[in-house]
CSV table of C-alpha atoms in Angstrom, one decimal:
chain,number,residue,atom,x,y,z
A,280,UNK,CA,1.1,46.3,11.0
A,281,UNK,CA,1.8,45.6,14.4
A,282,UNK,CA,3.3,42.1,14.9
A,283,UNK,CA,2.6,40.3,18.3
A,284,UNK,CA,4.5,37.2,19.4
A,285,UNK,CA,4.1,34.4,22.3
A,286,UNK,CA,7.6,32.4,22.8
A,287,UNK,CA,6.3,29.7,25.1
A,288,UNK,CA,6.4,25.3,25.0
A,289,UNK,CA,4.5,23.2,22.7
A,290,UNK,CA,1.0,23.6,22.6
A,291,UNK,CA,-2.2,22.3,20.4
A,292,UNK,CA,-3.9,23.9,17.0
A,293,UNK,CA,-6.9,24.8,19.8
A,294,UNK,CA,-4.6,26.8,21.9
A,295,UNK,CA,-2.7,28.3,18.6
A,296,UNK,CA,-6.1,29.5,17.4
A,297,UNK,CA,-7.5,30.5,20.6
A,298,UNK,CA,-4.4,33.0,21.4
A,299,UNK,CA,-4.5,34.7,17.8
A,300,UNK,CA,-8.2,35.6,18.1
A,301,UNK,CA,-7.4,36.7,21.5
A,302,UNK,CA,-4.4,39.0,21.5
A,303,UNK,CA,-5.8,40.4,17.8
A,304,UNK,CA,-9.1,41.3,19.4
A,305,UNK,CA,-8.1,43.4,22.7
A,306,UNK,CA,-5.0,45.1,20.5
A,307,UNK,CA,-7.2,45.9,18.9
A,308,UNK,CA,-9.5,47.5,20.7
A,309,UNK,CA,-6.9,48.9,23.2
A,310,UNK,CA,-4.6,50.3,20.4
A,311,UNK,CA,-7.8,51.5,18.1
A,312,UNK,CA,-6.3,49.7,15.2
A,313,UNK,CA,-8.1,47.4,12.7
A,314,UNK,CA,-7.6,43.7,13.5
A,315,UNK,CA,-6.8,42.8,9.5
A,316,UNK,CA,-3.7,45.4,10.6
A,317,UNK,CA,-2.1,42.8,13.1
A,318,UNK,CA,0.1,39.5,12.5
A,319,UNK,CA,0.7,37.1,15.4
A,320,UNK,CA,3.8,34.6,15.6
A,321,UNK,CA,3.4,31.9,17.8
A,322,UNK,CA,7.4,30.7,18.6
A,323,UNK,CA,7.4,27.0,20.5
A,324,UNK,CA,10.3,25.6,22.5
A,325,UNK,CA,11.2,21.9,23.3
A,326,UNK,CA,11.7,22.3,27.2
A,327,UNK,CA,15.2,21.7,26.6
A,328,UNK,CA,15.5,25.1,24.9
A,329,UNK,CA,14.2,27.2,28.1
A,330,UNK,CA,16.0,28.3,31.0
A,331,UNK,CA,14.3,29.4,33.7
A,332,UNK,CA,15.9,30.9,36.6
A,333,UNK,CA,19.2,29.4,35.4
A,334,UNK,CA,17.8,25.7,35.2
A,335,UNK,CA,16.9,24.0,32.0
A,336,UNK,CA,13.2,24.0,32.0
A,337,UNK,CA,13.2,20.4,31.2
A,338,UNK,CA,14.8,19.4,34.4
A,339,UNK,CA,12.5,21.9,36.4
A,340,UNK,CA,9.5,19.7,34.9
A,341,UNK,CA,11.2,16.5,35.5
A,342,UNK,CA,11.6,17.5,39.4
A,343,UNK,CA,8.5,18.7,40.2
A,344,UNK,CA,6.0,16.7,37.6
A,345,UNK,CA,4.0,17.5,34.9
A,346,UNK,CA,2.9,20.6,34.0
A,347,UNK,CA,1.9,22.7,31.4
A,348,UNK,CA,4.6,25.3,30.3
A,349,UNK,CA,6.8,27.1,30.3
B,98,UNK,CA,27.1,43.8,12.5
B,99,UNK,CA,24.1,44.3,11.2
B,100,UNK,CA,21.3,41.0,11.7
B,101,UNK,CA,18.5,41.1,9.2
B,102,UNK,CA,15.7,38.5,10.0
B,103,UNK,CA,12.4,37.1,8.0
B,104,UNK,CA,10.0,35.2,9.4
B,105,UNK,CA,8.1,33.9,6.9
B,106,UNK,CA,6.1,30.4,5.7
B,107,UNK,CA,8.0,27.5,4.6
B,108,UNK,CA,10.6,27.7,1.4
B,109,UNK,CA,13.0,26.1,-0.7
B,110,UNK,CA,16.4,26.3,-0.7
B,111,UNK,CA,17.1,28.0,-3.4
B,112,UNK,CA,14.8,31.0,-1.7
B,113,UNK,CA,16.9,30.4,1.2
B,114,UNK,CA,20.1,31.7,-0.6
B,115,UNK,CA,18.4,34.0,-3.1
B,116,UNK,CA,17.2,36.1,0.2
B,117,UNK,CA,20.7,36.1,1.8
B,118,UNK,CA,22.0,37.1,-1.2
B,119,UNK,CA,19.7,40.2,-2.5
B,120,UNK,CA,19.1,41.3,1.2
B,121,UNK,CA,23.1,41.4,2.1
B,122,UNK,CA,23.9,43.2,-1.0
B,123,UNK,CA,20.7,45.3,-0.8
B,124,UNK,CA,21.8,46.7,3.3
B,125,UNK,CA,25.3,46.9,2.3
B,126,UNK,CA,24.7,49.0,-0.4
B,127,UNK,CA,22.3,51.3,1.3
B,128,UNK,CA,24.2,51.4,4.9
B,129,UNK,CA,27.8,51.5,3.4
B,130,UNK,CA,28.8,48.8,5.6
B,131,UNK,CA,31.1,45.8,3.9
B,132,UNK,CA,28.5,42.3,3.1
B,133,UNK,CA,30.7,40.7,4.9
B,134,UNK,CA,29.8,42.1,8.6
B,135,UNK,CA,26.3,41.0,7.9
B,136,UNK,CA,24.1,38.0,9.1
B,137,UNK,CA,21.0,36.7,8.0
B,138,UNK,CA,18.4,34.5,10.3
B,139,UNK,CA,15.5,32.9,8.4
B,140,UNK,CA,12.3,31.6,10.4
B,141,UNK,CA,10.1,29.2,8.6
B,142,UNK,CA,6.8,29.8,10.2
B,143,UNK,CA,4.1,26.4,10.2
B,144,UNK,CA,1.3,28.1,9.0
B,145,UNK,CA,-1.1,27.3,12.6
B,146,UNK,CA,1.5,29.3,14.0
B,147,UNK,CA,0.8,32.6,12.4
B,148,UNK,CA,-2.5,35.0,12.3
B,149,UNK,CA,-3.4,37.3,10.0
B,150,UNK,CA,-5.8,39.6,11.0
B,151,UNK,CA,-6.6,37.2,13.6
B,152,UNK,CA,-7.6,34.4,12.1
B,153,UNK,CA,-4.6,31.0,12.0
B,154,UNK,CA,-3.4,31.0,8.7
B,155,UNK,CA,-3.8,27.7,8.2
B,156,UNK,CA,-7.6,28.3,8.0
B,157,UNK,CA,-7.6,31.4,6.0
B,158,UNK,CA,-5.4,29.4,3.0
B,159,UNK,CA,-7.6,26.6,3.3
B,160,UNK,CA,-11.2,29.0,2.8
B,161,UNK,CA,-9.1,30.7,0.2
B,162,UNK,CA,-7.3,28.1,-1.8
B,163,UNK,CA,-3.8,27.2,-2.3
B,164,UNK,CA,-1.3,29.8,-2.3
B,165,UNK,CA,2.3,30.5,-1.3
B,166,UNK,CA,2.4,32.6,2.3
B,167,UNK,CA,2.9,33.3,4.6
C,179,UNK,CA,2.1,38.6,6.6
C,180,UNK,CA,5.9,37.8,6.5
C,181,UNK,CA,7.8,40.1,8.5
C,182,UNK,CA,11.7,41.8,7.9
C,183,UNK,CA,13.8,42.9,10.6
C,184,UNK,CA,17.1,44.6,10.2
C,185,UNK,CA,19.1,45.4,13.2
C,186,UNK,CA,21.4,48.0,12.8
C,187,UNK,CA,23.1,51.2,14.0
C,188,UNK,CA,21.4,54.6,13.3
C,189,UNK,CA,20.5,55.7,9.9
C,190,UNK,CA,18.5,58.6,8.2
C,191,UNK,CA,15.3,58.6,6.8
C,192,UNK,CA,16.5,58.3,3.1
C,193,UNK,CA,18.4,54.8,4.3
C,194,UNK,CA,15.0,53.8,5.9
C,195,UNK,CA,13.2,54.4,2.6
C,196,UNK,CA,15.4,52.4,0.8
C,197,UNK,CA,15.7,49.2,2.9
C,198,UNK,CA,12.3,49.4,3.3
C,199,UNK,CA,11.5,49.3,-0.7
C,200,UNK,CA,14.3,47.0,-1.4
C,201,UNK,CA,13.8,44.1,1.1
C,202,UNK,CA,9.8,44.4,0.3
C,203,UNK,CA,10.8,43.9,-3.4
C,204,UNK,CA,12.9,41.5,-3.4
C,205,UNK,CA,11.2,39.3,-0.9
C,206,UNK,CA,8.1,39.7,-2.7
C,207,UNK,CA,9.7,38.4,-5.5
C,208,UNK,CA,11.8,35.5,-4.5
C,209,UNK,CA,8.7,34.1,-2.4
C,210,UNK,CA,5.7,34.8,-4.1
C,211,UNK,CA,3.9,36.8,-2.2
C,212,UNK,CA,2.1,40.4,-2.7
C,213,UNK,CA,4.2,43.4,-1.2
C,214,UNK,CA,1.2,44.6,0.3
C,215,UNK,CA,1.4,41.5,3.0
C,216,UNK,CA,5.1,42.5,3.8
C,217,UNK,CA,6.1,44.3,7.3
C,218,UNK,CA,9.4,45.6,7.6
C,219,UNK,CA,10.6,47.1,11.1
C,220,UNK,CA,14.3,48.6,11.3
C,221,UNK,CA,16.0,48.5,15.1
C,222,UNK,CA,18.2,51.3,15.8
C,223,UNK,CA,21.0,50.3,18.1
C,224,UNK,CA,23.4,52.5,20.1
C,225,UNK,CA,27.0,51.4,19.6
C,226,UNK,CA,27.6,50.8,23.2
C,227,UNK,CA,24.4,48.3,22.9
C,228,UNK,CA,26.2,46.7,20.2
C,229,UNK,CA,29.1,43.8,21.0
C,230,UNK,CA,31.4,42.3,17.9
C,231,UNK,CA,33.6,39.7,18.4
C,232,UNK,CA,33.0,40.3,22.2
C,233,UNK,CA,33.6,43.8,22.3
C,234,UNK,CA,31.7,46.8,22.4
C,235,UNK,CA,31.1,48.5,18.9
C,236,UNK,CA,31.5,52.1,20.6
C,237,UNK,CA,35.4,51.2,21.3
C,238,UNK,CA,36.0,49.5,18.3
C,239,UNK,CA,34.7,52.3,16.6
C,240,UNK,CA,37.0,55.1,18.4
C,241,UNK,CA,40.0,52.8,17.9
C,242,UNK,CA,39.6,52.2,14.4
C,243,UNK,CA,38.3,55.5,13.5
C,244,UNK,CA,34.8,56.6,11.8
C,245,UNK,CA,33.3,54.0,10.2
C,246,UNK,CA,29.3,53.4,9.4
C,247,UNK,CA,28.6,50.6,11.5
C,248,UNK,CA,27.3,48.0,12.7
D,11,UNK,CA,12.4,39.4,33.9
D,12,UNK,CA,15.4,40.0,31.8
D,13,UNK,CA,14.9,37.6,28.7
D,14,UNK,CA,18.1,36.5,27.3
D,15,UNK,CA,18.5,34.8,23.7
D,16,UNK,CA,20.9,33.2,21.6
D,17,UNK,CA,20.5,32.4,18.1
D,18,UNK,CA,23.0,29.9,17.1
D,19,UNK,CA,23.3,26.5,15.1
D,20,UNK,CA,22.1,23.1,16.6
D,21,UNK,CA,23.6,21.9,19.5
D,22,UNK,CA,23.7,19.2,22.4
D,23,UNK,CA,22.1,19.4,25.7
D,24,UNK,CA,25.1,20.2,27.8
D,25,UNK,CA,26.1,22.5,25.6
D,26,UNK,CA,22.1,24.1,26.2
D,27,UNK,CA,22.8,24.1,30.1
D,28,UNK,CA,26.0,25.4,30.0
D,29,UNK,CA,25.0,28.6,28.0
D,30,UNK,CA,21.5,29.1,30.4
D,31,UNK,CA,23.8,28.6,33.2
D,32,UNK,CA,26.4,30.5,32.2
D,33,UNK,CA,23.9,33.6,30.8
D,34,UNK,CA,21.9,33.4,33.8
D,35,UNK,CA,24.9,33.9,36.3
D,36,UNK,CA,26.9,36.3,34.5
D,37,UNK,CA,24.0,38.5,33.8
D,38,UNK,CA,22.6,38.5,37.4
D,39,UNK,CA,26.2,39.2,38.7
D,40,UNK,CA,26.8,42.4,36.2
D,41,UNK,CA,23.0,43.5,36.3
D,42,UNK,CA,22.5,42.8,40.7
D,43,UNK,CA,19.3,41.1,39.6
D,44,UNK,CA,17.9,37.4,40.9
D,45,UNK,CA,19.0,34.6,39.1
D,46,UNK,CA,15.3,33.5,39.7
D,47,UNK,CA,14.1,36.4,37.4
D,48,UNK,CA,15.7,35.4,34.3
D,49,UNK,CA,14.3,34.0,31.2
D,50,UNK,CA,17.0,32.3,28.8
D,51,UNK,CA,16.0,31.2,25.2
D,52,UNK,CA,18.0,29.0,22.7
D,53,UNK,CA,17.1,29.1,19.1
D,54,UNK,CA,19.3,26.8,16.9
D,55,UNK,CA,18.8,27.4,13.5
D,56,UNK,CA,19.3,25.1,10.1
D,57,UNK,CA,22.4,26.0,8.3
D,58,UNK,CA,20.7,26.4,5.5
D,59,UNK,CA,18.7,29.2,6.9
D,60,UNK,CA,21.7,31.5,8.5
D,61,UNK,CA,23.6,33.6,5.7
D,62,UNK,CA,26.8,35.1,6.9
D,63,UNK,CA,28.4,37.9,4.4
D,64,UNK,CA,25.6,37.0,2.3
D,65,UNK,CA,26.1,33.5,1.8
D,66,UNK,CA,24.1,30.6,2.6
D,67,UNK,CA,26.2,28.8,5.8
D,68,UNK,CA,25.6,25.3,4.8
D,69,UNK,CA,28.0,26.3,1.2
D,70,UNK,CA,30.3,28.4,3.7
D,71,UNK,CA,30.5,25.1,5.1
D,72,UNK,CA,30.8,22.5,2.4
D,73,UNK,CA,33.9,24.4,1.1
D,74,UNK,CA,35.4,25.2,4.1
D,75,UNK,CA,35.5,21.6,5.5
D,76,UNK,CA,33.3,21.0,8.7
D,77,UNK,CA,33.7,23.6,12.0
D,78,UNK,CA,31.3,23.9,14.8
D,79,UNK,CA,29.2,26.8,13.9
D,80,UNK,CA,27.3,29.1,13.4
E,185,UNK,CA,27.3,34.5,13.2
E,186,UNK,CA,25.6,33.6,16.7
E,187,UNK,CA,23.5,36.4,18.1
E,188,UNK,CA,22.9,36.5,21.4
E,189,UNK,CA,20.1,39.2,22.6
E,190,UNK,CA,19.2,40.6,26.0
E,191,UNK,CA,16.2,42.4,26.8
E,192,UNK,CA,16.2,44.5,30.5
E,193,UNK,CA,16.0,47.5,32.1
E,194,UNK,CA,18.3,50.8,31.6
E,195,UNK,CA,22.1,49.7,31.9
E,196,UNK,CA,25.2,51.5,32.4
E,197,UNK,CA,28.1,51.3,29.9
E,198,UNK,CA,30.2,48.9,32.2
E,199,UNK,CA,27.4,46.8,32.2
E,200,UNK,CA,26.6,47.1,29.1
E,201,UNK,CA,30.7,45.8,28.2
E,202,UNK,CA,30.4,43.4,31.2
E,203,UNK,CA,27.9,41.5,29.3
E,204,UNK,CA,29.2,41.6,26.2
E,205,UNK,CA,32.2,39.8,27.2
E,206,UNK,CA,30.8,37.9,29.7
E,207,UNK,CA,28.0,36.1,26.9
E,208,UNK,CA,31.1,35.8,24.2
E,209,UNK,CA,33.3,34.6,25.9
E,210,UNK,CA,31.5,31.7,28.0
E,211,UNK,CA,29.1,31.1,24.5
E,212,UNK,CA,32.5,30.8,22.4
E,213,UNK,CA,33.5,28.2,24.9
E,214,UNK,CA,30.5,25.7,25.4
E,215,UNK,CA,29.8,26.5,21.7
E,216,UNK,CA,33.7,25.8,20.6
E,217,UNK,CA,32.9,29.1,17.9
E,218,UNK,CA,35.6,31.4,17.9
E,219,UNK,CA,35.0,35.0,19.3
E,220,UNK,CA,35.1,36.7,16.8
E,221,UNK,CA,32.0,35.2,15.1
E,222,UNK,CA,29.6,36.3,18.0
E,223,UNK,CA,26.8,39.5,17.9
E,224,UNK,CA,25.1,41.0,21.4
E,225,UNK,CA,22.8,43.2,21.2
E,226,UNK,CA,21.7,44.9,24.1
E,227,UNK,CA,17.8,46.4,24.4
E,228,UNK,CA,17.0,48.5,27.2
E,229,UNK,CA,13.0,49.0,27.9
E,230,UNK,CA,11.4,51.5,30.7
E,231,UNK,CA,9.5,49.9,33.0
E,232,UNK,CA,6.2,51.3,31.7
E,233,UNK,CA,7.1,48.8,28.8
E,234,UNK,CA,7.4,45.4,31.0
E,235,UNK,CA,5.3,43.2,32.4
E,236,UNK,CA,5.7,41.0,35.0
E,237,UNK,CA,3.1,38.7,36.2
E,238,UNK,CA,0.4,40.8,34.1
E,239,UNK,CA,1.8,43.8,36.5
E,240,UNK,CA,3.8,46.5,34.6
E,241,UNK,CA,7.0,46.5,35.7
E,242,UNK,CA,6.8,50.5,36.7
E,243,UNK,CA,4.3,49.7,39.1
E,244,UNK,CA,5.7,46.7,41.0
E,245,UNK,CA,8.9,49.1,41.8
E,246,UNK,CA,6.8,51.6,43.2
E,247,UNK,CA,5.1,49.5,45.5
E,248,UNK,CA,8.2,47.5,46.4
E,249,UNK,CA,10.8,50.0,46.5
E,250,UNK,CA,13.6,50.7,44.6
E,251,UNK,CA,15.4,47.6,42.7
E,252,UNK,CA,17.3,46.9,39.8
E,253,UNK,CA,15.4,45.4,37.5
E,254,UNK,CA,13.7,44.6,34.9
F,186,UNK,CA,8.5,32.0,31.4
F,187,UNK,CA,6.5,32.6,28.7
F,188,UNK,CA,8.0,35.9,26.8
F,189,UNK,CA,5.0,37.9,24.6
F,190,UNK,CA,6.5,40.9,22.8
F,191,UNK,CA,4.0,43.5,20.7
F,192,UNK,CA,6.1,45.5,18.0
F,193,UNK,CA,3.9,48.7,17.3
F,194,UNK,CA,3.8,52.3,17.4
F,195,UNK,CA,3.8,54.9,20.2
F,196,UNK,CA,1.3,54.8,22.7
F,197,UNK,CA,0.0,55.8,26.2
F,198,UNK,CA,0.9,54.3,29.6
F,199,UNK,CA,-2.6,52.8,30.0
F,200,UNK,CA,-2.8,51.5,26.7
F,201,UNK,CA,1.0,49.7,27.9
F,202,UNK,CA,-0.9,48.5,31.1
F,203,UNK,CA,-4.1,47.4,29.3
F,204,UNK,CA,-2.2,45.2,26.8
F,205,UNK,CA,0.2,43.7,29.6
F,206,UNK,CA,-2.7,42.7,31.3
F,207,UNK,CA,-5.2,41.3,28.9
F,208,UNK,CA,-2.3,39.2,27.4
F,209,UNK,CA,-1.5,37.7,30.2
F,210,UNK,CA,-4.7,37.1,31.6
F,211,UNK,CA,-5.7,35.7,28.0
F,212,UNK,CA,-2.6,33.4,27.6
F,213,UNK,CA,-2.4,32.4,31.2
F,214,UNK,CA,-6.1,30.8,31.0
F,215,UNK,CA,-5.5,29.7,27.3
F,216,UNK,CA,-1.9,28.2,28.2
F,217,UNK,CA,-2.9,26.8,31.7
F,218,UNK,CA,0.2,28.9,33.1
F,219,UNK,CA,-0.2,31.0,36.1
F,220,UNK,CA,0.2,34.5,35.2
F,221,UNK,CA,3.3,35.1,37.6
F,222,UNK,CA,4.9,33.3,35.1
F,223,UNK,CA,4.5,35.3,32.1
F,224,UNK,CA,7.1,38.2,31.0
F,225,UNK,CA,5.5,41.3,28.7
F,226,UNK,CA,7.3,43.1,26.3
F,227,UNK,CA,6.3,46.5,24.7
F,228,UNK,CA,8.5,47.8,21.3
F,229,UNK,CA,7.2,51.2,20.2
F,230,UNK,CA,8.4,52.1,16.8
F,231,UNK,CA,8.7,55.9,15.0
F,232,UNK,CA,6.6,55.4,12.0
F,233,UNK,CA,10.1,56.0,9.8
F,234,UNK,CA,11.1,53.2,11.4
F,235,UNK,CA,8.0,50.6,9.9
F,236,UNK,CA,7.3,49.7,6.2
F,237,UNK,CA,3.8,48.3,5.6
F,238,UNK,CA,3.3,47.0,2.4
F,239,UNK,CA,7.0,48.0,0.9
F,240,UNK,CA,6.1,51.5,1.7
F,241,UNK,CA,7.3,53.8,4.9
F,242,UNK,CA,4.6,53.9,7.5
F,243,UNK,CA,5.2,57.6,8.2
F,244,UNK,CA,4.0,58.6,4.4
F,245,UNK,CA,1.2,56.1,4.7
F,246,UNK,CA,0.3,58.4,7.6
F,247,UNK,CA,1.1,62.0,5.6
F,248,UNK,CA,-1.0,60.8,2.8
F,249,UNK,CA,-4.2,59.1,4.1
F,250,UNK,CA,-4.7,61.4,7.4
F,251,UNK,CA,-3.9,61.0,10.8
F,252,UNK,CA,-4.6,57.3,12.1
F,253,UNK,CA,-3.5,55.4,15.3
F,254,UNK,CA,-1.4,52.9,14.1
F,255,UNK,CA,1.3,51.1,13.1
């Protein structure tokens, strides 16, 4: 029953996939819980939707380059 | 006052406005708090972006055949 | 796997019971989906951690007299 | 690491920047707290899927003639 | 019907009212929704319960001395 | 800026600090974000407090045996 979430920028089915098995697995083991027990929500955000520090995080990326985030 | 939320897979309208309606008259009833102070959020989930017993979703529906989730 | 979230003030257990068994039941129905795949987590505010229409619940409470809120 | 969120309708980008300006400033004002250490995050929902005293907001809408909102 | 959430550290009720007028009022503004319409809800953590740069939050205080924070 | 939240039942402060930093870790390499960026949430619920399955997780509990969960 526990529910986990990641609110973070866009990213690819790889990464989706990659996170669930990941945060399942050590909640998990650090909670003593079955894995079939937990859901995972994966929330993504254009960069236009983040602030970061008071600054739209699209503008932050458009000053200092690409990068992968928020 | 009170904010009830679902996060859930993709649905119709009519879903939409059946789950406002039965889960506003549901809380006010129970909580003794007028329908009217009451708002409703609705989170349509793509199914790569949820796990279920940490496996994507999208995977499990595909091994398991068609069926309406999350 | 769908997960309900009412945000609310305090309640008692009987109130609990019921929301629970009433949002599974009806969301269940209206989407299709076993009740066994629902989570339903209820948020107990304070009414000074609670603002409506800009202004904290606690004082609109003692001004307006008793009321079952939010 | 305060993580401000507002759940809202759809809206423009100024109207974005304003708000994670505007949250970020106020908040690190009231809470004595580095702007730097806030997280702001906009979620702007489909009329359709917002119900306000249990009914749909795109209908609230339709008969009510058009208003910024939610 | 807009929310608007913060999640922080433990708060004081003139905080606590601080923000709640603070967020309406500048939200109802850029958002040109009237007052009235707007929901804060404030949720205090401990700092055993934050994280911060895979640090919890409890633990970067006591290293750093005494801030207010989360 | 990342934000990852876990909704689940009481626990210790080194389970808190074990999930904090294996989620972080895990979604920092996964994500290509440095961990400084990441924020950690921790929601502990009272089992009256969590439905599983359209029934209240507290008489799950009473009737199967103690377990860790939600």
């Amino acid at each position: 029953m526990p529910v986990i979430s990641i609110e973070a920028g866009k990213m690819d089915k790889n990464q989706k996939e990659a996170l669930i098995q990941s945060f399942t697995k050590s909640a998990s083991e650090i909670l003593h819980i079955p894995e079939q027990a937990f859901v995972v929500l994966i929330k993504e955000y254009d960069s236009d939707n983040v602030g970061a520090g008071g600054r739209m995080l699209s503008k932050v990326i458009a000053e200092s380059g690409p990068m992968p985030c928020p």
